[in-house]
Protein backbone atom coordinates (compact mmCIF):
# COMPACT_ATOMS: atom_id res chain seq x y z
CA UNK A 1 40.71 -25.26 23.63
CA UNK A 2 43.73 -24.25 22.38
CA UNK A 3 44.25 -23.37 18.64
CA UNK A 4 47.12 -24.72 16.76
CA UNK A 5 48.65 -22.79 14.30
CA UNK A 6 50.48 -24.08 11.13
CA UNK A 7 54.15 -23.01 10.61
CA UNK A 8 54.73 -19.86 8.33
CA UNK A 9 55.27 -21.11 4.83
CA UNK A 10 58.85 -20.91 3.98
CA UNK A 11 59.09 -17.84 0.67
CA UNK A 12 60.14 -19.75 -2.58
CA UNK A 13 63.66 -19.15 -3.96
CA UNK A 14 64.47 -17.03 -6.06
CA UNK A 15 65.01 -18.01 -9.36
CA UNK A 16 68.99 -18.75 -10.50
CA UNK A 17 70.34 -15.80 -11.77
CA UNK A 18 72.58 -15.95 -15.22
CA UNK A 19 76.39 -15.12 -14.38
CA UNK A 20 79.05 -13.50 -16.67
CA UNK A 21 80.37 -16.31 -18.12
CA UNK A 22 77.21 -18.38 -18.54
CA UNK A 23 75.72 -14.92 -20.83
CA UNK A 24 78.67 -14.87 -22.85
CA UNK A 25 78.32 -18.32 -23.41
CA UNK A 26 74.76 -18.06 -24.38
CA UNK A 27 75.20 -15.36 -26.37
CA UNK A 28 77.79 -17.30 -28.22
CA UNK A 29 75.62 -20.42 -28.46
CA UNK A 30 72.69 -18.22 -29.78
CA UNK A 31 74.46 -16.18 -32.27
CA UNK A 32 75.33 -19.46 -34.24
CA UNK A 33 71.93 -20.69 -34.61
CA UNK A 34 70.96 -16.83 -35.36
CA UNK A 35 73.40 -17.36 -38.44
CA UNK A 36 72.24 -20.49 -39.89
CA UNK A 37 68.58 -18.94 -39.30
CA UNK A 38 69.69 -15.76 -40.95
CA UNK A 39 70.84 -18.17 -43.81
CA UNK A 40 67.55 -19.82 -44.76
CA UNK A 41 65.97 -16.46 -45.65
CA UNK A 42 68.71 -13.95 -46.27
CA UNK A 43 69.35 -15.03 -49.81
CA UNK A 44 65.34 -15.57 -50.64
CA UNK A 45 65.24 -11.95 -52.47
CA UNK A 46 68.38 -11.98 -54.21
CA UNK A 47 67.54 -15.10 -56.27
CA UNK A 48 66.50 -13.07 -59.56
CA UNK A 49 69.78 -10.83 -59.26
CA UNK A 50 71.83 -13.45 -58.72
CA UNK A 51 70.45 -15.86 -61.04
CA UNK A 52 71.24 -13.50 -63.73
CA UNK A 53 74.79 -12.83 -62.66
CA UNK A 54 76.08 -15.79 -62.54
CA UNK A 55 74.00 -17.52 -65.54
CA UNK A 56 71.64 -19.70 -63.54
CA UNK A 57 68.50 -20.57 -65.49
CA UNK A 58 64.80 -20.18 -63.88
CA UNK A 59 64.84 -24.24 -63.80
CA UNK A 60 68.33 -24.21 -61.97
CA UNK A 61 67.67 -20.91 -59.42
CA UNK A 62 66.40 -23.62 -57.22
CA UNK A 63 69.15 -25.20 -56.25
CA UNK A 64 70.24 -22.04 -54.48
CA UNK A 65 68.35 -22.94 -51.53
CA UNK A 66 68.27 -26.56 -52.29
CA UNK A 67 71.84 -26.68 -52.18
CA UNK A 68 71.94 -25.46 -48.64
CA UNK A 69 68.43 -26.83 -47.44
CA UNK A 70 69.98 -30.66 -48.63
CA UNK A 71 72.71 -31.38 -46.43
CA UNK A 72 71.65 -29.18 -43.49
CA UNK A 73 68.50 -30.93 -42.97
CA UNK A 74 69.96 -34.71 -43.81
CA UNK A 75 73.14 -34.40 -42.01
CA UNK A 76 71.68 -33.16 -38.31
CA UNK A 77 70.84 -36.94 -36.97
CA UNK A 78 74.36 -38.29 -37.81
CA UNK A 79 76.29 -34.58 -36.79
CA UNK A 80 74.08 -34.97 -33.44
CA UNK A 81 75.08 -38.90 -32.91
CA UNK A 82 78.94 -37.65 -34.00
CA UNK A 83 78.73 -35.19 -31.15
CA UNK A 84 77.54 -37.23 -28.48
CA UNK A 85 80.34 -39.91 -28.91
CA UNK A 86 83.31 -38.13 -29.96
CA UNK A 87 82.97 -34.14 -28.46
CA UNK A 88 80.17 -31.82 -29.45
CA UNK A 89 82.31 -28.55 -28.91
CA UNK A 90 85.29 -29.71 -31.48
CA UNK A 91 82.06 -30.55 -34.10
CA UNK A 92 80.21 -26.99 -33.76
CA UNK A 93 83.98 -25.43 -33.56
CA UNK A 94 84.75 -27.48 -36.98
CA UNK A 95 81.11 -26.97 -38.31
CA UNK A 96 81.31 -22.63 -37.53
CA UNK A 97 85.25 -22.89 -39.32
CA UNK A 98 83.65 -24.55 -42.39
CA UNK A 99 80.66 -22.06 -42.46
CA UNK A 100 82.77 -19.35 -42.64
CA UNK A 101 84.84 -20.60 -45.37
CA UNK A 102 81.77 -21.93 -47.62
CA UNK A 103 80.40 -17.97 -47.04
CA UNK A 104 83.33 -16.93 -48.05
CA UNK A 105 83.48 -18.84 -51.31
CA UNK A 106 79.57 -18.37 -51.83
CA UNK A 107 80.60 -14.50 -51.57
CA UNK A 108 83.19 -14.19 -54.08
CA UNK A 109 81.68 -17.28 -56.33
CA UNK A 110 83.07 -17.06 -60.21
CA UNK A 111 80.47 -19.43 -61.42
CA UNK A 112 77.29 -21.36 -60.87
CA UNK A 113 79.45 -24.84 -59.88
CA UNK A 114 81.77 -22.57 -57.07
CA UNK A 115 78.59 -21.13 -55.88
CA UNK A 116 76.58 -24.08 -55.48
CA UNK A 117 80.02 -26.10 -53.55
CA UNK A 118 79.95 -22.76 -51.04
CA UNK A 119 76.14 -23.11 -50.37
CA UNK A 120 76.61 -26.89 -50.03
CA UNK A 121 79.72 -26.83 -47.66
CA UNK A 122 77.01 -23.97 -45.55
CA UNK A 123 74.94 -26.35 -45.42
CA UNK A 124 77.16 -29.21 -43.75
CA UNK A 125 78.67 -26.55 -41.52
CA UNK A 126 75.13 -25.79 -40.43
CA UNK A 127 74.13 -29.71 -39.70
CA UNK A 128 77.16 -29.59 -37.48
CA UNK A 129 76.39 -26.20 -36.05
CA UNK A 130 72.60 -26.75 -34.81
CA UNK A 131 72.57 -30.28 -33.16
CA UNK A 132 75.81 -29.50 -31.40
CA UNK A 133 74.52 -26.21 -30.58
CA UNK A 134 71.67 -26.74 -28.72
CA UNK A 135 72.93 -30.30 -26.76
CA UNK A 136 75.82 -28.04 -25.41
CA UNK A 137 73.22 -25.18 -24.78
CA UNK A 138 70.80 -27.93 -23.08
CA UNK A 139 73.86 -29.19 -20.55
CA UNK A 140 75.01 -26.09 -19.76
CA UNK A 141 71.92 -24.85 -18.12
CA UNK A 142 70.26 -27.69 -15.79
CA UNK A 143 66.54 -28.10 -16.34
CA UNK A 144 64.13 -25.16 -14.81
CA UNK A 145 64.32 -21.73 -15.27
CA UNK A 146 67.98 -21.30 -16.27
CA UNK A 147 67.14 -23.68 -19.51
CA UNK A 148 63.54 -22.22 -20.26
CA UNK A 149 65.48 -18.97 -19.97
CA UNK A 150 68.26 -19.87 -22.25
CA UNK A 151 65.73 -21.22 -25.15
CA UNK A 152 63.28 -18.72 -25.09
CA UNK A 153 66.41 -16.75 -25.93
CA UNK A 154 67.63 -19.04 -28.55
CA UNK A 155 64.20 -19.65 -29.91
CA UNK A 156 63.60 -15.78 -29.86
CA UNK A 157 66.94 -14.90 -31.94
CA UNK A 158 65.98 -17.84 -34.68
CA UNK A 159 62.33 -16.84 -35.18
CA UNK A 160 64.67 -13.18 -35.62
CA UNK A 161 66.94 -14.48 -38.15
CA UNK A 162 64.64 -16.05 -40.26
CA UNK A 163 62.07 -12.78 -40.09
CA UNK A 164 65.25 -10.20 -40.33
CA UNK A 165 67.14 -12.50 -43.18
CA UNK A 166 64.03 -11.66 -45.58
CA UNK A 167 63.99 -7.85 -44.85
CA UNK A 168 67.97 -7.75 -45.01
CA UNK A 169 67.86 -9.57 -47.81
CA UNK A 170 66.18 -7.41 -49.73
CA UNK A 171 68.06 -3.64 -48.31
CA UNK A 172 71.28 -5.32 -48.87
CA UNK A 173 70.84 -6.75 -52.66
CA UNK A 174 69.33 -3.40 -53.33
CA UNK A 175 72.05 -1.35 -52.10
CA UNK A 176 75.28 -3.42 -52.35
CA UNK A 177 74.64 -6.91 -54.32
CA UNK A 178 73.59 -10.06 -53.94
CA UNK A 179 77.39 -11.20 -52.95
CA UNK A 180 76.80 -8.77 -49.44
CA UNK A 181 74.23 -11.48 -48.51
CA UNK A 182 76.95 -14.33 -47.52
CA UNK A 183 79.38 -12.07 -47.43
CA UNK A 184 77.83 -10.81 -44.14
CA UNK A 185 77.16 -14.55 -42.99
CA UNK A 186 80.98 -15.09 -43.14
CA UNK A 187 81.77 -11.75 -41.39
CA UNK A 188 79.14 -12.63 -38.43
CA UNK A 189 80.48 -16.19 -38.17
CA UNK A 190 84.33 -15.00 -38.04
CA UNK A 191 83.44 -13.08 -35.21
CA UNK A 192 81.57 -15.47 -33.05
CA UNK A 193 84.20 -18.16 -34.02
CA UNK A 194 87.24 -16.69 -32.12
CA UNK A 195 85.23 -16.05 -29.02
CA UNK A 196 83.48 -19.87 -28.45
CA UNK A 197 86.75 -21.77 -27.88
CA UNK A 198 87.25 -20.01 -24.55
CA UNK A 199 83.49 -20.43 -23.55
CA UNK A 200 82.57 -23.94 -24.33
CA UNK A 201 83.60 -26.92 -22.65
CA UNK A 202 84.13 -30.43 -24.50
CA UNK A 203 81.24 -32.73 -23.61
CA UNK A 204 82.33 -36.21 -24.16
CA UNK A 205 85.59 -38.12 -22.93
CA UNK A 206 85.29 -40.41 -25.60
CA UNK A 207 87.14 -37.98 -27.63
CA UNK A 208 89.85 -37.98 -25.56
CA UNK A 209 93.48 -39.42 -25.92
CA UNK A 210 94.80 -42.38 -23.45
CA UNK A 211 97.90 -41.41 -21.76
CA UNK A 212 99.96 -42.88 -24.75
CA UNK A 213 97.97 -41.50 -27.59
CA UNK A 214 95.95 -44.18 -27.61
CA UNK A 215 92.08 -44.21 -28.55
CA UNK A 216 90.35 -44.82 -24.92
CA UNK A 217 89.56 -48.61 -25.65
CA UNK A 218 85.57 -47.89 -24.35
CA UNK A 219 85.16 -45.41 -26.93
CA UNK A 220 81.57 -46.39 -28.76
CA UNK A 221 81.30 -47.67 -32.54
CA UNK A 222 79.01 -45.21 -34.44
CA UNK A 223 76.45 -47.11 -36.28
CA UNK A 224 77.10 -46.79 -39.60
CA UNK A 225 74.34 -49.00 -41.18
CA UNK A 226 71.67 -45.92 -39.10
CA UNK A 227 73.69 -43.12 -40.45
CA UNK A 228 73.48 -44.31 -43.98
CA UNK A 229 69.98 -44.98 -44.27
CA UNK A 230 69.03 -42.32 -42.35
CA UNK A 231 71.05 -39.28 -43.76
CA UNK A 232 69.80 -40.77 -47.03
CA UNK A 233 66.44 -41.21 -46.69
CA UNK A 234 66.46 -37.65 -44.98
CA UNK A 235 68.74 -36.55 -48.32
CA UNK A 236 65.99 -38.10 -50.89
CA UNK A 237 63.23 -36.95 -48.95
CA UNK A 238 64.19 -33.30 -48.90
CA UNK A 239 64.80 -33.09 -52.90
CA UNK A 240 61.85 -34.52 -53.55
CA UNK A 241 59.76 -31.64 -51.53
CA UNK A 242 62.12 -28.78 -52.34
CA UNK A 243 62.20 -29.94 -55.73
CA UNK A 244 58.17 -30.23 -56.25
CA UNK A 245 58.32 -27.04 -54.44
CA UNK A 246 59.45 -25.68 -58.25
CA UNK A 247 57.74 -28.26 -60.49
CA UNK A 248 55.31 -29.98 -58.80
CA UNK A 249 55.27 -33.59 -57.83
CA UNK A 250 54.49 -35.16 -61.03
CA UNK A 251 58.30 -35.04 -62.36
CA UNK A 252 60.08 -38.65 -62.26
CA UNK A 253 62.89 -37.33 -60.11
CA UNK A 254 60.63 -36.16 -57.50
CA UNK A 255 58.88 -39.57 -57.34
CA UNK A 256 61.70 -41.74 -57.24
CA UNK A 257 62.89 -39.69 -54.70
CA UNK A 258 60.56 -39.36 -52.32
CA UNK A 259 60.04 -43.69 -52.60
CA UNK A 260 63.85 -43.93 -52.52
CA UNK A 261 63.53 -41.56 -48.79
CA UNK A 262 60.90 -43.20 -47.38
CA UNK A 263 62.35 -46.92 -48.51
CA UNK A 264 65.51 -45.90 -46.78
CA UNK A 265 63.85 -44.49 -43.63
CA UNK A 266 61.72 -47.80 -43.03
CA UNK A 267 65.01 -49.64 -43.37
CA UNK A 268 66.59 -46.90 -41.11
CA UNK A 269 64.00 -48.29 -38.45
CA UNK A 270 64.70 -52.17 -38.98
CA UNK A 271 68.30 -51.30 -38.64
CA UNK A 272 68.21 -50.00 -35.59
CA UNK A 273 65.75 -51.92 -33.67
CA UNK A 274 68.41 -54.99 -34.48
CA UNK A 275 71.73 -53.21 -34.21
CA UNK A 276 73.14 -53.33 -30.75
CA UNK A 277 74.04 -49.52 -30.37
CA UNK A 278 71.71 -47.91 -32.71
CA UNK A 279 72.16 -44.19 -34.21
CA UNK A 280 68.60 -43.72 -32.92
CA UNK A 281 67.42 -45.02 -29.45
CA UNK A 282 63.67 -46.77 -30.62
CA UNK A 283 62.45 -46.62 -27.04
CA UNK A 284 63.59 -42.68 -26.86
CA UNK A 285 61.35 -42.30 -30.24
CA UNK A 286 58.28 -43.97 -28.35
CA UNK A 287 58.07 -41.68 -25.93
CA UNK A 288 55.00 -39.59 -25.88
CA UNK A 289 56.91 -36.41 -25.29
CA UNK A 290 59.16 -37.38 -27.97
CA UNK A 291 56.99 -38.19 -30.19
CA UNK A 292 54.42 -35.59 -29.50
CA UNK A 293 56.47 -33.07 -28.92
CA UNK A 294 57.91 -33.47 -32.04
CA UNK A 295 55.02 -33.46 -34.10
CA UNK A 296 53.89 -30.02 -32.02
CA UNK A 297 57.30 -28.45 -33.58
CA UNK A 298 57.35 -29.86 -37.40
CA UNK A 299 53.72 -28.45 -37.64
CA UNK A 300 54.20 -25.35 -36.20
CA UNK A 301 57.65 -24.69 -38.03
CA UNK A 302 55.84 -25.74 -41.81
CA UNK A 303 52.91 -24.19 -41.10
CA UNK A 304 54.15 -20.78 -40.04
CA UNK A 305 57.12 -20.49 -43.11
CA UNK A 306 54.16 -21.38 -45.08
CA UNK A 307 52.43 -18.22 -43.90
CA UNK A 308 55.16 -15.86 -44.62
CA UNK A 309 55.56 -17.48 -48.34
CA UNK A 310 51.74 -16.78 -49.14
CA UNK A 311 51.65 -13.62 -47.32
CA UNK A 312 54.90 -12.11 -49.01
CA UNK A 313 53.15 -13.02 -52.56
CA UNK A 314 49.92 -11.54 -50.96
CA UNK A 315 51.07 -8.08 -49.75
CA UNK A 316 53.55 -7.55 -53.30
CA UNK A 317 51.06 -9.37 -56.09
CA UNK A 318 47.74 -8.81 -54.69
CA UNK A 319 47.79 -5.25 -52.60
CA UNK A 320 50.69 -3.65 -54.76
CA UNK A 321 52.79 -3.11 -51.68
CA UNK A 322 56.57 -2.54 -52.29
CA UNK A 323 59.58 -4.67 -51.06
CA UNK A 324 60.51 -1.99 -48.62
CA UNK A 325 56.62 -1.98 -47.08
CA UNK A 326 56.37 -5.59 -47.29
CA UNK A 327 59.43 -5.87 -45.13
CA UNK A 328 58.41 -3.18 -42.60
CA UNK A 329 55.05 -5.68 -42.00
CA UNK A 330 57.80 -8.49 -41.39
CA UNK A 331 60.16 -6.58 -39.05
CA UNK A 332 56.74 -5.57 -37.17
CA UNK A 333 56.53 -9.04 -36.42
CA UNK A 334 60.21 -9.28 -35.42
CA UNK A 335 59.69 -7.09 -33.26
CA UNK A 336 57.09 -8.37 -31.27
CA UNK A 337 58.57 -11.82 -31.75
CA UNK A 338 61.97 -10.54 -29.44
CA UNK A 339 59.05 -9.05 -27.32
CA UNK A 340 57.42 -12.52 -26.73
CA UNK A 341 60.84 -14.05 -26.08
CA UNK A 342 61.14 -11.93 -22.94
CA UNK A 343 57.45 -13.60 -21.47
CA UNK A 344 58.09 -17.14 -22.83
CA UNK A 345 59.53 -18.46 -20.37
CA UNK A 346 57.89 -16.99 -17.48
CA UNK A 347 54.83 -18.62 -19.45
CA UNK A 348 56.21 -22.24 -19.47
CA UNK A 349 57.20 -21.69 -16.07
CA UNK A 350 53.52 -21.14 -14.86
CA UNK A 351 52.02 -23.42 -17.04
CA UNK A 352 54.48 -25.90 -17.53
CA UNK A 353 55.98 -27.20 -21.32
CA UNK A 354 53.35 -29.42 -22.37
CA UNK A 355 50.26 -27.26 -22.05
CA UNK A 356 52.46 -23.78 -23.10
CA UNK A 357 52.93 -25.98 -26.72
CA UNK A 358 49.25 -27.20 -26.94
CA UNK A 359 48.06 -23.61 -26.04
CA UNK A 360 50.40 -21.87 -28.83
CA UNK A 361 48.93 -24.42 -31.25
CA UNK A 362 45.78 -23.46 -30.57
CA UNK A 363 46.72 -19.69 -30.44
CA UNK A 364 48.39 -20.02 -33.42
CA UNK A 365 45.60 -21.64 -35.45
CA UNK A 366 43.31 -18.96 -34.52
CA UNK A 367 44.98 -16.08 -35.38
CA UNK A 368 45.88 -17.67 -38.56
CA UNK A 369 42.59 -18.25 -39.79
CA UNK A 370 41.78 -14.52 -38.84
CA UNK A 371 43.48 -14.15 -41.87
CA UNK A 372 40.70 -15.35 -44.05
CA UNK A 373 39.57 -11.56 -43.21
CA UNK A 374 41.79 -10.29 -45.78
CA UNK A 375 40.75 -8.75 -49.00
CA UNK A 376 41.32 -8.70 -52.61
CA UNK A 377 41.48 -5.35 -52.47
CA UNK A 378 43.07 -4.65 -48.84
CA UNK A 379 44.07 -6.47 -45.86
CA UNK A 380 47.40 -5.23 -44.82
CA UNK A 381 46.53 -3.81 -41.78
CA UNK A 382 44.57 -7.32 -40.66
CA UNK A 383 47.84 -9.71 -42.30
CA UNK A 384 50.03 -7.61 -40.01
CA UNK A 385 48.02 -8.05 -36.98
CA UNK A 386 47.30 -11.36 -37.24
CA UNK A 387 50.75 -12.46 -38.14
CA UNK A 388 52.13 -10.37 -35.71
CA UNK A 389 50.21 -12.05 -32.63
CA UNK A 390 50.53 -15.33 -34.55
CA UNK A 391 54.39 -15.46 -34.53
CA UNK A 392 54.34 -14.71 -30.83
CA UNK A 393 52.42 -17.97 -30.25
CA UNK A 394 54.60 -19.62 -32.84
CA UNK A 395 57.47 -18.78 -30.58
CA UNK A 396 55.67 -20.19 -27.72
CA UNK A 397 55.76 -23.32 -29.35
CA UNK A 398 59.15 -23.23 -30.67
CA UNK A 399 60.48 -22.92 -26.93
CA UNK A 400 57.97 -25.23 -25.24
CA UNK A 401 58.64 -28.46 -27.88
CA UNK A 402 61.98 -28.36 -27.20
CA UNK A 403 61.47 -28.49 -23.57
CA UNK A 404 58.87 -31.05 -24.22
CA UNK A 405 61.56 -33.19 -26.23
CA UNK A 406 64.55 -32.97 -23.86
CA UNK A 407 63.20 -32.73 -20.22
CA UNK A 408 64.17 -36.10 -19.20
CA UNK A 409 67.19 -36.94 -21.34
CA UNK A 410 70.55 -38.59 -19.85
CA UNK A 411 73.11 -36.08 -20.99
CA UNK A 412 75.29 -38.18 -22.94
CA UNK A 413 71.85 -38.76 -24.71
CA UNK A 414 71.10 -34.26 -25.34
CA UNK A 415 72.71 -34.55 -29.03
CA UNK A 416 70.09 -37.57 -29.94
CA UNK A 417 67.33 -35.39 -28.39
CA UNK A 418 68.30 -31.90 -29.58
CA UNK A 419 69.38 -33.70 -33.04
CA UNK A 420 65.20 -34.40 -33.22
CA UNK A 421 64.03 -31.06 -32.28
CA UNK A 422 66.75 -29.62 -34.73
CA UNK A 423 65.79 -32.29 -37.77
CA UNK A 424 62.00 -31.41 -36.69
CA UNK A 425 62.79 -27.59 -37.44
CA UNK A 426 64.66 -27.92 -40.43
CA UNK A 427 62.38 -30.64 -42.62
CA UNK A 428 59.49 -28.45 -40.92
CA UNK A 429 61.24 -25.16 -42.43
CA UNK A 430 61.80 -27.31 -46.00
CA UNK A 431 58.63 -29.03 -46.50
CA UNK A 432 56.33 -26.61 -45.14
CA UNK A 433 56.22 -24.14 -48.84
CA UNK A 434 56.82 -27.55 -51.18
CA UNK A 435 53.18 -28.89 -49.03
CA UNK A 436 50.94 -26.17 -48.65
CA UNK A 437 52.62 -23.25 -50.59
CA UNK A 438 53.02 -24.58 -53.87
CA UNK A 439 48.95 -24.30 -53.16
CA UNK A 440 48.64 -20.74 -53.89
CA UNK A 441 50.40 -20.32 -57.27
CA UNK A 442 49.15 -23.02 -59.13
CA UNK A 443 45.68 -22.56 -60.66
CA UNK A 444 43.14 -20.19 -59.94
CA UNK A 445 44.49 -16.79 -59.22
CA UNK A 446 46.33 -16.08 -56.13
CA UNK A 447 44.18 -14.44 -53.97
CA UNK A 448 42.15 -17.60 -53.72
CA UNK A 449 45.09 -19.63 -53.32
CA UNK A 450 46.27 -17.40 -50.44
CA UNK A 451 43.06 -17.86 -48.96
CA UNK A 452 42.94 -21.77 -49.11
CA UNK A 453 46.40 -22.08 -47.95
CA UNK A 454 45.73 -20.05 -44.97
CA UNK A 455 42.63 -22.10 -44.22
CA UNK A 456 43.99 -25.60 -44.71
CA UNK A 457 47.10 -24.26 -42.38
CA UNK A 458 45.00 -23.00 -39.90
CA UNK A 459 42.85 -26.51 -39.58
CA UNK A 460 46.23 -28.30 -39.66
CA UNK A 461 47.84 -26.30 -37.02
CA UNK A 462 44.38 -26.56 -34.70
CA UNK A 463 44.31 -30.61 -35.67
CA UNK A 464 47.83 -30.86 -34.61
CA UNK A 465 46.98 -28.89 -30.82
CA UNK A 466 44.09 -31.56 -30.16
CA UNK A 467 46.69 -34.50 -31.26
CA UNK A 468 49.16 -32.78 -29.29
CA UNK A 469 46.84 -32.20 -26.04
CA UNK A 470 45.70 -35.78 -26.01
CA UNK A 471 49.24 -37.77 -26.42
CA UNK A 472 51.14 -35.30 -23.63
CA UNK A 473 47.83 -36.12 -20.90
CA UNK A 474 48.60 -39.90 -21.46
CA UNK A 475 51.98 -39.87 -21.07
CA UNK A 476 51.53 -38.42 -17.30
């Protein structure tokens, strides 16, 4: 009898390489978000300097990073929306222009009023900058291993900025001011700025001129009713966290505006299940890897800033150690961070999105409570080990929910999506320290409030990987 033999299995393909232009392109794409990422930490360690420079008040230092943290996290839906109807590269072109400029006048600020405008105009050039961003980074590089590459990348160089912004920080207001903080910001963003025109391509005809000058006549209406509510709502809600982030959330300001955000964000949601071409898709925000996905990213991104907070005041307050060894533990964990970038992908590529962001929940919760081994007395070796193999599962998650968020998504719909995943990371980034870190400097001393916050961020972070796990399996 004779024996049949199956045909040789065909090798796979190799994987699509990168060319010239599409690096250059990246690296331009990345090197904005690395700025705006640089920018929510870079300025942390300067506060008491500057503060006293230009006459700002312990009660009004805040608004430093409110300022910026404001419009940057309340302007990303509408920016997003903006860029998918009327050209996402003129937006992040016009958003990196006005970044520079607000640097520039945050650099050579003459009073508290000049420098709060500069921080404020960074902050709108950043909304425009991140949504835009990333929806030109998603359709540039189809789904598979050209975009897991391209994120792991993007997500490696923001987990960077925000790690090298608080060691920088600190060298630069040592050695050459406060003012060298945004002055570098403008220098790097003057020098990606020339280079991106050349590089990006505009993503939307509906920004284009008929042959008479004309507006095409099919260009869409934005929704204006969704953009108010929900910029506002987003606005409100981030004062009232950053705010109780200072003062607690007993003050009237803080509770009128956190009702006044989340009245405005419930009318955001009756607006646009009745307008007829809504800011927000409703069906796109039922969709389990939506939904989930999102919910994988704001946890991870609160959770983790949280850990840096408590651990900063740890290693300084509690151990003794100076601002020079208490950066070396965070550049560690840079380090290893750009390290993970380089395996991400080849992770989510074996495993797939969905379980890579349920299994760097779950990594990330354990290594965070290993935490809880610290000491009153010492612990630096164990917070640098565990934060250190923490923040490369933290970057595992930052890659794999916004894979989880966009695979899927029509490409006139990528500024919507990536508009999410961006609003996810920057109320994550803002609410994260108002939430959990406020925790560990009010009562009881603060090695006991280190220890609680780690433990009630390590049970939230684990929660989250179950809720995760269980909404991504039904949605197969």
């Amino acid at each position: 009898m004779a024996t049949v033999t199956s045909p040789p299995t065909a090798p796979a393909p190799p994987a699509p390489a990168l060319t010239g232009r599409s690096r250059r392109l990246l690296f331009v794409l990345c090197a904005a978000q690395f700025i705006v990422a640089l920018d929510f930490s870079v300025l942390n360690v300067a506060l008491p300097v500057l503060g006293a420079d230009l006459g700002l008040d312990r009660s009004a230092l805040q608004w430093a990073v409110t300022a910026f943290a404001l419009p940057s996290g309340g302007f990303l839906l509408l920016f997003g929306r903006i860029g998918d109807l009327y050209g996402r590269k003129r937006l992040f072109l016009g958003g990196l222009g006005l970044f520079a400029a607000a640097s520039v006048l945050a650099t050579v600020a003459w009073d508290p009023a000049s420098f709060l405008a500069g921080r404020a105009l960074q902050g709108v050039g950043a909304a425009a900058i991140v949504p835009t961003g990333m929806s030109l980074l998603t359709t540039s590089f189809p789904e598979g291993p050209l975009r897991d590459r391209a994120l792991g990348v993007s997500g490696t160089l923001m987990s960077l900025g925000f790690t090298i912004g608080m060691v920088l920080g600190g060298v630069m207001t040592d050695t050459l001011g406060w003012r060298s903080t945004m002055g570098l910001l403008a220098v790097f963003a003057l020098i990606v700025l020339p280079l991106a025109p050349g590089l990006l391509t505009e993503s939307s005809p509906h920004g284009l001129k008929g042959t008479e000058g004309a507006p095409v006549p099919d260009r869409p209406r934005l929704d204006i009713p969704g953009a108010v509510t929900v910029t506002g709502g987003l606005l409100a809600l981030i004062y009232a966290l950053t705010t109780a982030a200072e003062r607690g959330f007993g003050g009237t300001d803080v509770l009128v505006s956190l009702a006044g955000g989340l009245l405005l964000l419930t009318a955001f949601v009756i607006v646009e299940s009745r307008h007829p071409a809504p800011l927000v898709s409703l069906p796109m925000l039922r969709r389990r890897t939506v939904a989930f996905g999102n919910l994988g990213g704001l946890v991870t991104f609160s959770t983790m800033s949280t850990i840096v907070f408590v651990l900063t005041l740890y290693l300084q307050s509690t151990l003794g150690l100076s601002a020079f060894a208490t950066g070396v533990v965070f550049g560690i964990q840079g380090v290893f961070s750009v390290l993970a970038g380089t395996f991400a992908p080849k992770v989510v590529g074996r495993l797939g999105a969905r379980r890579t962001l349920v299994v760097s929940l779950a990594g990330q919760a354990v290594l965070t409570a290993a935490l809880l081994g610290i000491g009153e007395r010492s612990g630096a070796v164990v917070a640098t080990v565990a934060v250190t193999l923490a923040s490369m599962f933290h970057l595992g998650a930052i890659i794999s929910y916004g894979l989880t968020v966009t695979s899927g998504v029509r490409d006139e719909e990528q500024g919507l999506a990536t508009g999410l995943v961006t609003t996810t990371q920057q109320v994550g980034l803002t609410v994260g320290i108002p939430m959990l870190g406020v925790l560990a400097t009010t009562g009881g001393g603060l090695y006991e409030g280190v220890r609680t916050v780690v433990a009630l961020d390590a049970a939230i972070v684990l929660g989250a990987a179950v809720l995760v796990a269980l909404g991504l399996r039904r949605s197969r």
